[in-house]
């Protein structure tokens, strides 16, 4: 089982890769991790220029010797390459598992729209730095290796689901990356935003999905919410309930996802 | 000439209103300003609860004794009331001029979609606090009062134009507030955002308008750009050129608009 790691957004440190490789070696016999050298490049905000990040992703995704693709971390940059990179993917890419969240959501969305069957929101190598990060890494590896579904937020039989960072999801609406989410549960989490921006993003997302057959929205954790001046006066759950009601979308309660080590795996679709 | 001022977003201080009233009294004979008491309310982030802000706007807009509506300031909150408030507007509201920018763009967008003929992006009462703010206020009053087009970014005969704050415009795409911009020049300005977010918003906006007949994009000022860590490595103009090229939208150069006292008037449409 060969897992290829690429960084479509911000760069990873070599030390981070070493820690994740050590965890896999100790706990996942038969799994080998292959960090593409592109992960460690730095170009402005990104792990290398656009074409270098795109090439690394496409090379590993199209490589029949690689069984699964794991996105190294979030940050920013995946939207700059997603559309054109996905167009370059062939049959070998289609059968693989792809795992990530946060900024990697741009790629997961586009891949889902393109009909790729094995996608999931879940922890990334950079999460090893969080408290409890080892467990997050193991949760990710167990899903990528096709092991038993430990630490899954959406289990087989739960119906179709997807999960995204709220801001990332907001910013891909109406683009060539937006998937059809009819009959899906949409799980959303957020980090490091002001509550007024969470409110504004929820206006955007919920209004876009009025009368479009979404099964409902579940709210993940909103962590490190920035201090609103004056106080916003509503919690994230009040905000999400408000906009769901406004748009006629069922609010289905909380989801166990977020920018933290407890972030569960959410397989896209009904897989 | 009676100009009604309402605050669909954040509150105004009474002192700000007094300063603006004094400017109008000294320089605009025949113009009277009527600040709705709602402007001075405070409820969490907003100038009063949603229904109070909506009622004030609808009351003044539908009042045949009021000739024009001037939005008091930006901040946040207009998207929470725009759709339902616009549905309550009658014939008296349709003939009026409406002026504002920033968060007021949510209302201007929805009014433009609803076919209101006299809308413009331009300075608001709160701008009196900027360096040179008196001139910004006079520029706004001259347009509201139907005087000669001094300080206009888009003049009659220039073709159809609209102007928005980039983030606000991004967040209304795909909602019931999004106007049809076929054959329009879209002017965008930004304030207090990281460059990576300007890039991400431009991905969102440009990708939404690929193949939709936009005449082009003009870039206003991006002021108080927050320090990107690491440096983003591209200017706002490089970013906008990049995304315009990506989406096949003509980039038409800079526009003299922004969150500052030089912010010019942009009448919506070809008026």
Coordinates of C-alpha atoms in Angstrom, one line a residue:
Chain A
X1 CA 0.0 0.0 0.0
X2 CA 1.8 3.1 -1.3
X3 CA 0.4 6.5 -0.2
X4 CA 1.6 9.5 -2.1
X5 CA 1.6 12.9 -0.4
X6 CA 1.5 16.1 -2.3
X7 CA 1.0 19.7 -1.2
X8 CA -1.4 21.7 -3.5
X9 CA -1.5 24.6 -1.0
X10 CA 1.2 25.6 1.5
X11 CA 4.5 23.8 2.2
X12 CA 5.3 21.1 4.7
X13 CA 8.6 20.8 6.6
X14 CA 10.8 17.8 6.2
X15 CA 10.6 17.2 9.9
X16 CA 6.8 17.0 9.8
X17 CA 7.1 14.3 7.1
X18 CA 9.6 12.4 9.2
X19 CA 7.2 12.3 12.2
X20 CA 4.4 11.1 10.0
X21 CA 6.6 8.4 8.4
X22 CA 7.6 7.2 11.8
X23 CA 4.0 6.9 12.9
X24 CA 3.1 4.9 9.8
X25 CA 6.2 2.7 10.2
X26 CA 5.3 1.9 13.8
X27 CA 1.6 1.3 13.4
X28 CA 0.7 0.5 9.8
X29 CA 2.7 -2.4 8.5
X30 CA 2.5 -2.7 4.8
X31 CA 1.8 1.1 4.3
X32 CA 4.6 3.2 2.9
X33 CA 4.4 7.0 2.6
X34 CA 5.9 8.8 -0.3
X35 CA 6.2 12.5 0.2
X36 CA 6.7 14.2 -3.2
X37 CA 9.7 16.6 -3.0
X38 CA 7.3 19.3 -4.1
X39 CA 5.8 19.3 -0.5
X40 CA 9.0 21.0 0.8
X41 CA 9.3 23.7 -1.8
X42 CA 8.4 27.3 -0.9
X43 CA 7.3 29.9 -3.4
X44 CA 5.6 33.0 -1.9
X45 CA 2.5 31.6 -0.1
X46 CA 2.7 28.3 -1.8
X47 CA 4.6 24.9 -1.8
X48 CA 6.1 25.8 -5.2
X49 CA 4.8 27.7 -8.2
X50 CA 1.3 26.8 -9.5
X51 CA 2.6 24.6 -12.4
X52 CA 5.0 22.7 -10.0
X53 CA 2.2 22.0 -7.5
X54 CA -0.1 20.9 -10.3
X55 CA 2.5 18.7 -11.9
X56 CA 3.3 16.9 -8.6
X57 CA -0.4 16.3 -7.9
X58 CA -1.0 15.0 -11.5
X59 CA 2.1 12.9 -11.5
X60 CA 1.2 11.1 -8.3
X61 CA -2.5 10.8 -9.1
X62 CA -1.8 9.3 -12.5
X63 CA 1.0 7.0 -11.3
X64 CA -0.3 3.4 -11.2
X65 CA 2.3 2.5 -8.5
X66 CA 0.6 4.9 -6.0
X67 CA -2.5 3.6 -4.3
X68 CA -3.8 6.7 -2.6
X69 CA -3.3 10.5 -2.5
X70 CA -3.0 12.3 0.8
X71 CA -2.9 16.1 0.8
X72 CA -0.1 17.4 3.0
X73 CA -1.8 20.4 4.6
X74 CA -4.1 23.3 4.0
X75 CA -3.1 27.0 3.9
X76 CA -3.9 28.4 0.5
X77 CA -3.4 27.7 -3.1
X78 CA -5.4 24.7 -4.3
X79 CA -8.0 26.8 -6.1
X80 CA -5.2 28.1 -8.4
X81 CA -4.5 24.6 -9.8
X82 CA -7.6 22.5 -9.2
X83 CA -9.6 23.0 -12.4
X84 CA -6.8 22.4 -14.9
X85 CA -5.0 19.7 -12.9
X86 CA -8.2 17.6 -12.6
X87 CA -8.6 17.8 -16.4
X88 CA -5.2 16.1 -16.7
X89 CA -6.1 13.0 -14.6
X90 CA -6.5 9.6 -16.3
X91 CA -7.9 6.2 -15.4
X92 CA -5.2 5.4 -12.9
X93 CA -6.2 8.5 -10.9
X94 CA -9.9 7.7 -10.8
X95 CA -9.6 4.6 -8.7
X96 CA -7.5 6.1 -5.9
X97 CA -8.5 7.4 -2.5
X98 CA -8.0 11.1 -1.8
X99 CA -7.9 12.6 1.7
X100 CA -7.7 16.1 3.0
X101 CA -9.7 19.1 4.2
X102 CA -9.5 22.9 4.6
X103 CA -7.9 24.4 1.5
X104 CA -7.7 20.9 -0.1
X105 CA -11.5 21.1 -0.2
X106 CA -11.1 22.9 -3.5
X107 CA -9.6 19.8 -5.0
X108 CA -12.0 17.4 -3.3
X109 CA -14.9 19.4 -4.6
X110 CA -13.6 19.3 -8.2
X111 CA -12.8 15.6 -8.0
X112 CA -16.3 14.9 -6.6
X113 CA -17.8 16.9 -9.4
X114 CA -15.7 14.9 -11.8
X115 CA -17.1 11.6 -10.5
X116 CA -14.1 10.3 -8.5
X117 CA -15.5 7.7 -6.1
X118 CA -13.1 7.6 -3.2
X119 CA -12.8 11.0 -1.6
X120 CA -12.9 12.0 2.0
X121 CA -12.6 15.0 4.4
X122 CA -10.2 14.1 7.1
X123 CA -6.8 14.7 8.8
X124 CA -3.6 15.6 7.0
X125 CA 0.1 15.1 7.8
X126 CA 0.4 18.6 9.1
X127 CA -2.1 17.7 11.8
X128 CA 0.6 15.7 13.6
X129 CA 1.5 19.0 15.3
X130 CA -1.8 19.3 17.1
X131 CA -2.4 17.9 20.6
X132 CA -3.4 14.3 19.9
X133 CA -2.1 14.6 16.4
X134 CA -0.7 11.1 16.3
X135 CA -4.3 9.8 16.6
X136 CA -5.4 12.1 13.8
X137 CA -2.7 10.7 11.6
X138 CA -3.5 7.1 12.4
X139 CA -7.2 7.8 11.7
X140 CA -6.3 9.2 8.3
X141 CA -3.9 6.3 7.5
X142 CA -6.5 3.7 8.5
X143 CA -9.0 5.2 6.0
X144 CA -6.4 5.6 3.2
X145 CA -5.3 2.0 3.7
X146 CA -8.9 0.8 3.5
X147 CA -9.0 -0.5 7.1
X148 CA -12.0 -0.6 9.3
X149 CA -14.0 2.6 9.6
X150 CA -12.7 3.8 12.9
X151 CA -13.3 7.5 13.6
X152 CA -15.8 8.1 10.8
X153 CA -18.3 10.9 11.1
X154 CA -20.4 9.5 8.2
X155 CA -20.5 5.8 8.1
X156 CA -21.6 3.6 5.2
X157 CA -25.4 3.5 5.1
X158 CA -25.8 7.1 6.5
X159 CA -26.7 8.5 3.1
X160 CA -24.7 10.8 1.0
X161 CA -22.5 13.4 2.7
X162 CA -19.7 15.9 2.0
X163 CA -17.7 18.0 4.4
X164 CA -15.9 21.3 3.8
X165 CA -14.4 24.3 5.5
X166 CA -17.2 27.0 5.3
X167 CA -15.1 29.7 3.7
X168 CA -13.5 27.4 1.2
X169 CA -16.9 26.0 0.3
X170 CA -18.3 29.5 -0.1
X171 CA -15.6 30.5 -2.4
X172 CA -16.1 27.6 -4.8
X173 CA -19.8 28.1 -5.3
X174 CA -20.6 28.8 -8.9
X175 CA -17.2 27.8 -10.1
X176 CA -16.2 24.8 -12.2
X177 CA -15.3 23.1 -8.9
X178 CA -18.8 23.1 -7.4
X179 CA -20.3 19.6 -7.1
X180 CA -23.9 18.6 -7.4
X181 CA -25.1 18.1 -3.8
X182 CA -28.7 17.1 -4.3
X183 CA -29.7 14.7 -1.6
X184 CA -26.5 15.3 0.3
X185 CA -25.8 16.2 3.9
X186 CA -23.4 19.2 3.9
X187 CA -21.1 19.4 6.9
X188 CA -19.3 22.6 7.5
X189 CA -16.5 23.7 9.9
X190 CA -14.6 26.9 10.3
X191 CA -11.5 28.2 11.9
X192 CA -10.1 31.7 12.7
X193 CA -12.9 33.8 11.4
X194 CA -15.0 36.6 12.9
X195 CA -18.5 35.6 13.7
X196 CA -19.8 38.3 11.4
X197 CA -17.9 36.6 8.6
X198 CA -19.3 33.2 9.6
X199 CA -22.7 34.8 9.4
X200 CA -22.0 36.3 6.0
X201 CA -20.6 33.0 4.6
X202 CA -23.6 31.2 5.8
X203 CA -25.9 33.7 4.1
X204 CA -23.9 33.0 0.9
X205 CA -23.9 29.2 1.2
X206 CA -27.5 28.7 2.5
X207 CA -28.9 31.2 -0.1
X208 CA -27.2 29.3 -2.9
X209 CA -28.8 26.0 -1.8
X210 CA -32.3 27.3 -1.3
X211 CA -34.6 25.0 -3.4
X212 CA -31.8 22.8 -4.6
X213 CA -32.5 19.6 -2.8
X214 CA -29.8 19.6 -0.1
X215 CA -30.8 17.1 2.6
X216 CA -29.5 19.3 5.3
X217 CA -26.6 21.0 6.9
X218 CA -24.6 19.8 9.9
X219 CA -22.3 22.2 11.8
X220 CA -18.8 21.2 12.7
X221 CA -16.6 23.0 15.1
X222 CA -15.9 26.7 14.7
X223 CA -12.6 27.1 16.5
X224 CA -10.4 30.1 17.3
X225 CA -13.3 32.5 16.4
X226 CA -11.8 36.0 16.3
X227 CA -13.1 38.6 18.8
X228 CA -16.0 40.4 17.2
X229 CA -16.2 44.1 18.2
X230 CA -18.9 44.6 19.2
X231 CA -19.8 41.1 20.4
X232 CA -21.8 39.4 17.7
X233 CA -24.4 38.2 20.2
X234 CA -25.1 34.9 18.5
X235 CA -23.4 31.6 18.6
X236 CA -22.3 29.7 15.5
X237 CA -25.2 27.3 16.0
X238 CA -27.7 30.2 16.2
X239 CA -26.2 31.6 13.0
X240 CA -26.4 28.4 11.1
X241 CA -30.0 27.7 12.3
X242 CA -31.0 31.3 11.2
X243 CA -29.7 30.8 7.7
X244 CA -31.0 27.3 7.3
X245 CA -34.5 28.5 8.3
X246 CA -34.2 31.4 5.9
X247 CA -33.3 29.1 3.0
X248 CA -35.6 26.3 3.9
X249 CA -32.7 23.8 4.5
X250 CA -33.0 21.3 7.4
X251 CA -30.5 21.9 10.2
X252 CA -29.4 18.5 11.3
X253 CA -27.3 19.3 14.3
X254 CA -23.5 19.2 15.0
X255 CA -20.8 17.2 13.2
X256 CA -17.6 15.9 14.8
X257 CA -15.3 17.7 12.4
X258 CA -13.0 20.8 12.6
X259 CA -9.5 22.1 12.6
X260 CA -8.4 19.9 15.4
X261 CA -7.1 16.4 16.2
X262 CA -10.6 15.0 16.7
X263 CA -11.5 15.9 13.1
X264 CA -13.3 12.8 11.9
X265 CA -13.3 11.2 8.4
X266 CA -16.2 12.0 6.2
X267 CA -16.2 9.9 3.0
X268 CA -17.9 11.8 0.2
X269 CA -21.0 10.3 -1.3
X270 CA -22.4 7.1 0.2
X271 CA -19.3 5.1 0.1
Chain B
X1 CA -35.0 67.9 -1.9
X2 CA -35.3 65.5 1.0
X3 CA -32.6 62.9 1.5
X4 CA -33.4 60.1 3.9
X5 CA -30.6 58.3 5.7
X6 CA -30.9 54.7 7.0
X7 CA -28.4 52.3 8.4
X8 CA -29.0 48.7 7.1
X9 CA -25.6 47.6 8.6
X10 CA -23.7 49.1 11.5
X11 CA -24.7 52.1 13.6
X12 CA -23.8 55.8 13.1
X13 CA -23.1 58.2 15.9
X14 CA -25.3 61.3 16.4
X15 CA -22.2 63.5 16.1
X16 CA -21.4 62.1 12.7
X17 CA -25.0 62.9 11.5
X18 CA -24.6 66.5 12.9
X19 CA -21.3 67.0 11.0
X20 CA -22.9 65.8 7.7
X21 CA -26.0 67.9 8.3
X22 CA -23.8 71.0 8.8
X23 CA -22.0 70.4 5.5
X24 CA -25.2 70.0 3.7
X25 CA -26.6 73.2 5.3
X26 CA -23.6 75.2 4.3
X27 CA -23.1 73.9 0.8
X28 CA -26.3 72.5 -0.5
X29 CA -29.2 74.9 -0.3
X30 CA -32.5 73.2 -0.8
X31 CA -31.2 69.9 0.4
X32 CA -32.4 68.6 3.8
X33 CA -31.1 65.5 5.4
X34 CA -33.3 63.2 7.5
X35 CA -31.4 60.7 9.6
X36 CA -33.8 58.0 10.6
X37 CA -33.6 57.4 14.4
X38 CA -32.8 53.8 13.6
X39 CA -29.3 54.9 12.4
X40 CA -28.3 55.5 16.0
X41 CA -29.5 52.2 17.5
X42 CA -27.1 49.5 18.6
X43 CA -27.9 45.8 18.7
X44 CA -24.9 43.5 18.8
X45 CA -23.0 44.2 15.5
X46 CA -25.9 46.1 14.0
X47 CA -27.8 49.4 14.0
X48 CA -30.8 47.7 15.6
X49 CA -32.3 44.2 15.2
X50 CA -32.9 42.9 11.7
X51 CA -36.6 43.8 11.6
X52 CA -36.0 47.3 12.9
X53 CA -33.3 48.0 10.2
X54 CA -35.5 46.5 7.5
X55 CA -38.6 48.6 8.7
X56 CA -36.6 51.9 8.7
X57 CA -35.3 51.2 5.2
X58 CA -38.7 50.2 3.8
X59 CA -40.5 53.1 5.5
X60 CA -38.1 55.8 4.0
X61 CA -37.9 54.1 0.6
X62 CA -41.7 53.9 0.4
X63 CA -42.3 57.4 1.7
X64 CA -43.3 59.7 -1.2
X65 CA -42.0 62.7 0.8
X66 CA -38.4 61.4 0.7
X67 CA -36.6 61.9 -2.6
X68 CA -33.5 59.8 -2.2
X69 CA -32.0 57.2 0.1
X70 CA -28.5 57.5 1.4
X71 CA -27.0 54.5 3.3
X72 CA -25.3 55.7 6.5
X73 CA -22.3 53.5 6.5
X74 CA -21.0 50.0 5.9
X75 CA -19.9 47.5 8.5
X76 CA -22.1 44.4 8.3
X77 CA -25.7 43.4 8.3
X78 CA -27.4 44.4 5.0
X79 CA -27.4 40.8 3.7
X80 CA -29.6 39.8 6.6
X81 CA -32.5 42.1 5.5
X82 CA -32.0 42.9 1.8
X83 CA -34.0 40.2 0.1
X84 CA -37.2 40.5 2.2
X85 CA -37.0 44.3 2.5
X86 CA -36.7 44.8 -1.3
X87 CA -39.8 42.6 -1.7
X88 CA -41.8 45.2 0.4
X89 CA -40.9 48.2 -1.8
X90 CA -43.6 49.9 -3.8
X91 CA -43.8 52.4 -6.6
X92 CA -42.7 55.4 -4.5
X93 CA -39.4 53.6 -3.8
X94 CA -38.7 52.7 -7.4
X95 CA -38.1 56.3 -8.6
X96 CA -35.6 57.3 -5.9
X97 CA -31.9 57.5 -6.0
X98 CA -30.0 55.1 -3.6
X99 CA -26.3 55.7 -2.7
X100 CA -23.8 53.7 -0.7
X101 CA -21.0 51.1 -1.0
X102 CA -19.2 48.4 1.0
X103 CA -21.8 46.4 2.9
X104 CA -24.6 48.5 1.4
X105 CA -23.6 46.7 -1.9
X106 CA -25.9 43.8 -0.8
X107 CA -28.9 46.2 -1.1
X108 CA -27.6 47.9 -4.2
X109 CA -27.2 44.6 -5.9
X110 CA -30.7 43.4 -5.0
X111 CA -32.2 46.7 -6.0
X112 CA -30.4 46.6 -9.4
X113 CA -31.6 43.0 -9.9
X114 CA -35.1 44.3 -9.1
X115 CA -34.8 46.9 -11.9
X116 CA -34.4 50.1 -9.8
X117 CA -33.1 52.7 -12.2
X118 CA -31.1 55.2 -10.0
X119 CA -28.5 53.4 -7.9
X120 CA -24.9 54.3 -7.3
X121 CA -21.7 53.2 -5.6
X122 CA -20.3 56.2 -3.7
X123 CA -19.5 57.9 -0.4
X124 CA -21.6 57.6 2.7
X125 CA -22.1 59.9 5.8
X126 CA -19.6 57.9 7.9
X127 CA -16.9 58.9 5.3
X128 CA -16.9 62.4 6.8
X129 CA -14.4 61.0 9.3
X130 CA -11.8 60.3 6.6
X131 CA -9.1 62.8 5.6
X132 CA -10.9 64.9 3.0
X133 CA -14.2 63.5 4.1
X134 CA -16.0 66.8 3.6
X135 CA -15.4 66.5 -0.1
X136 CA -16.6 62.9 -0.2
X137 CA -19.8 64.0 1.5
X138 CA -20.3 66.9 -1.0
X139 CA -19.6 64.5 -3.9
X140 CA -22.3 62.2 -2.6
X141 CA -24.8 65.0 -2.0
X142 CA -24.3 66.4 -5.5
X143 CA -25.2 63.1 -7.0
X144 CA -28.1 62.5 -4.7
X145 CA -29.5 66.0 -5.4
X146 CA -29.2 65.4 -9.2
X147 CA -26.5 68.1 -9.7
X148 CA -23.8 68.0 -12.3
X149 CA -21.7 64.9 -12.4
X150 CA -18.7 66.0 -10.5
X151 CA -16.5 63.2 -9.2
X152 CA -18.0 60.4 -11.3
X153 CA -15.9 57.4 -12.2
X154 CA -18.5 56.2 -14.7
X155 CA -20.0 59.1 -16.7
X156 CA -23.1 58.9 -18.9
X157 CA -22.2 57.4 -22.2
X158 CA -19.5 55.1 -20.8
X159 CA -21.6 52.0 -21.1
X160 CA -23.1 50.0 -18.3
X161 CA -21.2 49.8 -15.1
X162 CA -21.5 48.6 -11.5
X163 CA -19.1 48.8 -8.5
X164 CA -18.8 46.7 -5.4
X165 CA -16.5 45.7 -2.6
X166 CA -14.8 42.5 -3.7
X167 CA -15.7 40.4 -0.7
X168 CA -19.3 41.7 -0.5
X169 CA -19.7 40.9 -4.2
X170 CA -18.2 37.5 -3.8
X171 CA -20.7 36.7 -1.0
X172 CA -23.8 37.6 -3.0
X173 CA -23.0 35.5 -6.0
X174 CA -25.7 32.8 -6.6
X175 CA -28.0 34.4 -4.1
X176 CA -31.3 36.2 -4.8
X177 CA -29.4 39.5 -4.7
X178 CA -27.1 38.8 -7.7
X179 CA -27.9 41.1 -10.6
X180 CA -27.5 40.2 -14.3
X181 CA -24.2 41.9 -15.4
X182 CA -24.2 40.9 -19.0
X183 CA -22.5 43.8 -21.0
X184 CA -21.4 45.5 -17.8
X185 CA -18.1 46.7 -16.6
X186 CA -17.6 45.4 -13.0
X187 CA -15.5 47.6 -10.8
X188 CA -14.1 46.1 -7.6
X189 CA -12.4 47.5 -4.6
X190 CA -11.2 46.0 -1.3
X191 CA -10.1 47.0 2.2
X192 CA -8.4 45.2 5.1
X193 CA -8.0 41.8 3.6
X194 CA -4.9 39.5 3.2
X195 CA -3.7 39.3 -0.3
X196 CA -4.3 35.5 -0.3
X197 CA -7.9 36.3 0.4
X198 CA -8.1 38.9 -2.4
X199 CA -6.7 36.1 -4.7
X200 CA -9.3 33.6 -3.4
X201 CA -12.2 36.1 -3.8
X202 CA -11.0 36.9 -7.3
X203 CA -10.9 33.2 -8.2
X204 CA -14.5 33.0 -7.0
X205 CA -15.7 36.1 -8.8
X206 CA -13.8 35.6 -12.1
X207 CA -14.7 31.9 -12.3
X208 CA -18.4 32.8 -11.8
X209 CA -18.3 35.2 -14.7
X210 CA -16.4 33.0 -17.2
X211 CA -18.5 32.9 -20.4
X212 CA -21.3 35.2 -19.0
X213 CA -20.8 38.3 -21.1
X214 CA -19.1 40.6 -18.6
X215 CA -17.6 43.5 -20.6
X216 CA -14.6 43.5 -18.2
X217 CA -13.3 44.2 -14.7
X218 CA -11.7 47.4 -13.4
X219 CA -9.7 47.3 -10.2
X220 CA -10.3 50.0 -7.6
X221 CA -8.0 50.5 -4.7
X222 CA -7.1 47.7 -2.2
X223 CA -6.3 49.6 0.9
X224 CA -4.9 48.5 4.3
X225 CA -4.0 45.1 2.9
X226 CA -3.1 42.9 5.9
X227 CA 0.5 41.6 6.1
X228 CA 0.6 38.2 4.4
X229 CA 3.0 35.7 6.0
X230 CA 4.9 34.8 3.9
X231 CA 4.7 37.7 1.5
X232 CA 2.2 36.9 -1.2
X233 CA 4.6 38.0 -3.9
X234 CA 2.0 39.5 -6.2
X235 CA 0.3 42.9 -6.3
X236 CA -3.5 43.2 -6.4
X237 CA -3.2 44.1 -10.0
X238 CA -1.2 41.0 -10.9
X239 CA -3.8 38.9 -9.0
X240 CA -6.7 40.5 -10.9
X241 CA -5.0 40.1 -14.2
X242 CA -4.2 36.5 -13.4
X243 CA -7.8 35.6 -12.7
X244 CA -9.2 37.7 -15.6
X245 CA -6.9 35.8 -18.0
X246 CA -8.0 32.5 -16.4
X247 CA -11.6 33.3 -16.9
X248 CA -11.4 35.0 -20.3
X249 CA -12.6 38.3 -18.9
X250 CA -11.1 41.6 -20.2
X251 CA -9.0 43.4 -17.6
X252 CA -9.8 47.1 -18.2
X253 CA -7.3 48.8 -15.8
X254 CA -7.8 50.7 -12.6
X255 CA -10.9 52.5 -11.2
X256 CA -10.9 55.5 -8.9
X257 CA -12.9 53.9 -6.2
X258 CA -12.0 52.5 -2.7
X259 CA -12.5 52.8 1.0
X260 CA -11.2 56.4 1.1
X261 CA -12.3 60.0 0.6
X262 CA -11.4 59.9 -3.2
X263 CA -14.0 57.2 -3.7
X264 CA -15.8 58.3 -6.9
X265 CA -19.5 57.9 -7.8
X266 CA -20.4 54.9 -10.0
X267 CA -24.0 55.1 -11.2
X268 CA -25.2 51.6 -11.9
X269 CA -26.2 50.8 -15.4
X270 CA -25.9 53.4 -18.1
X271 CA -27.6 56.2 -16.3

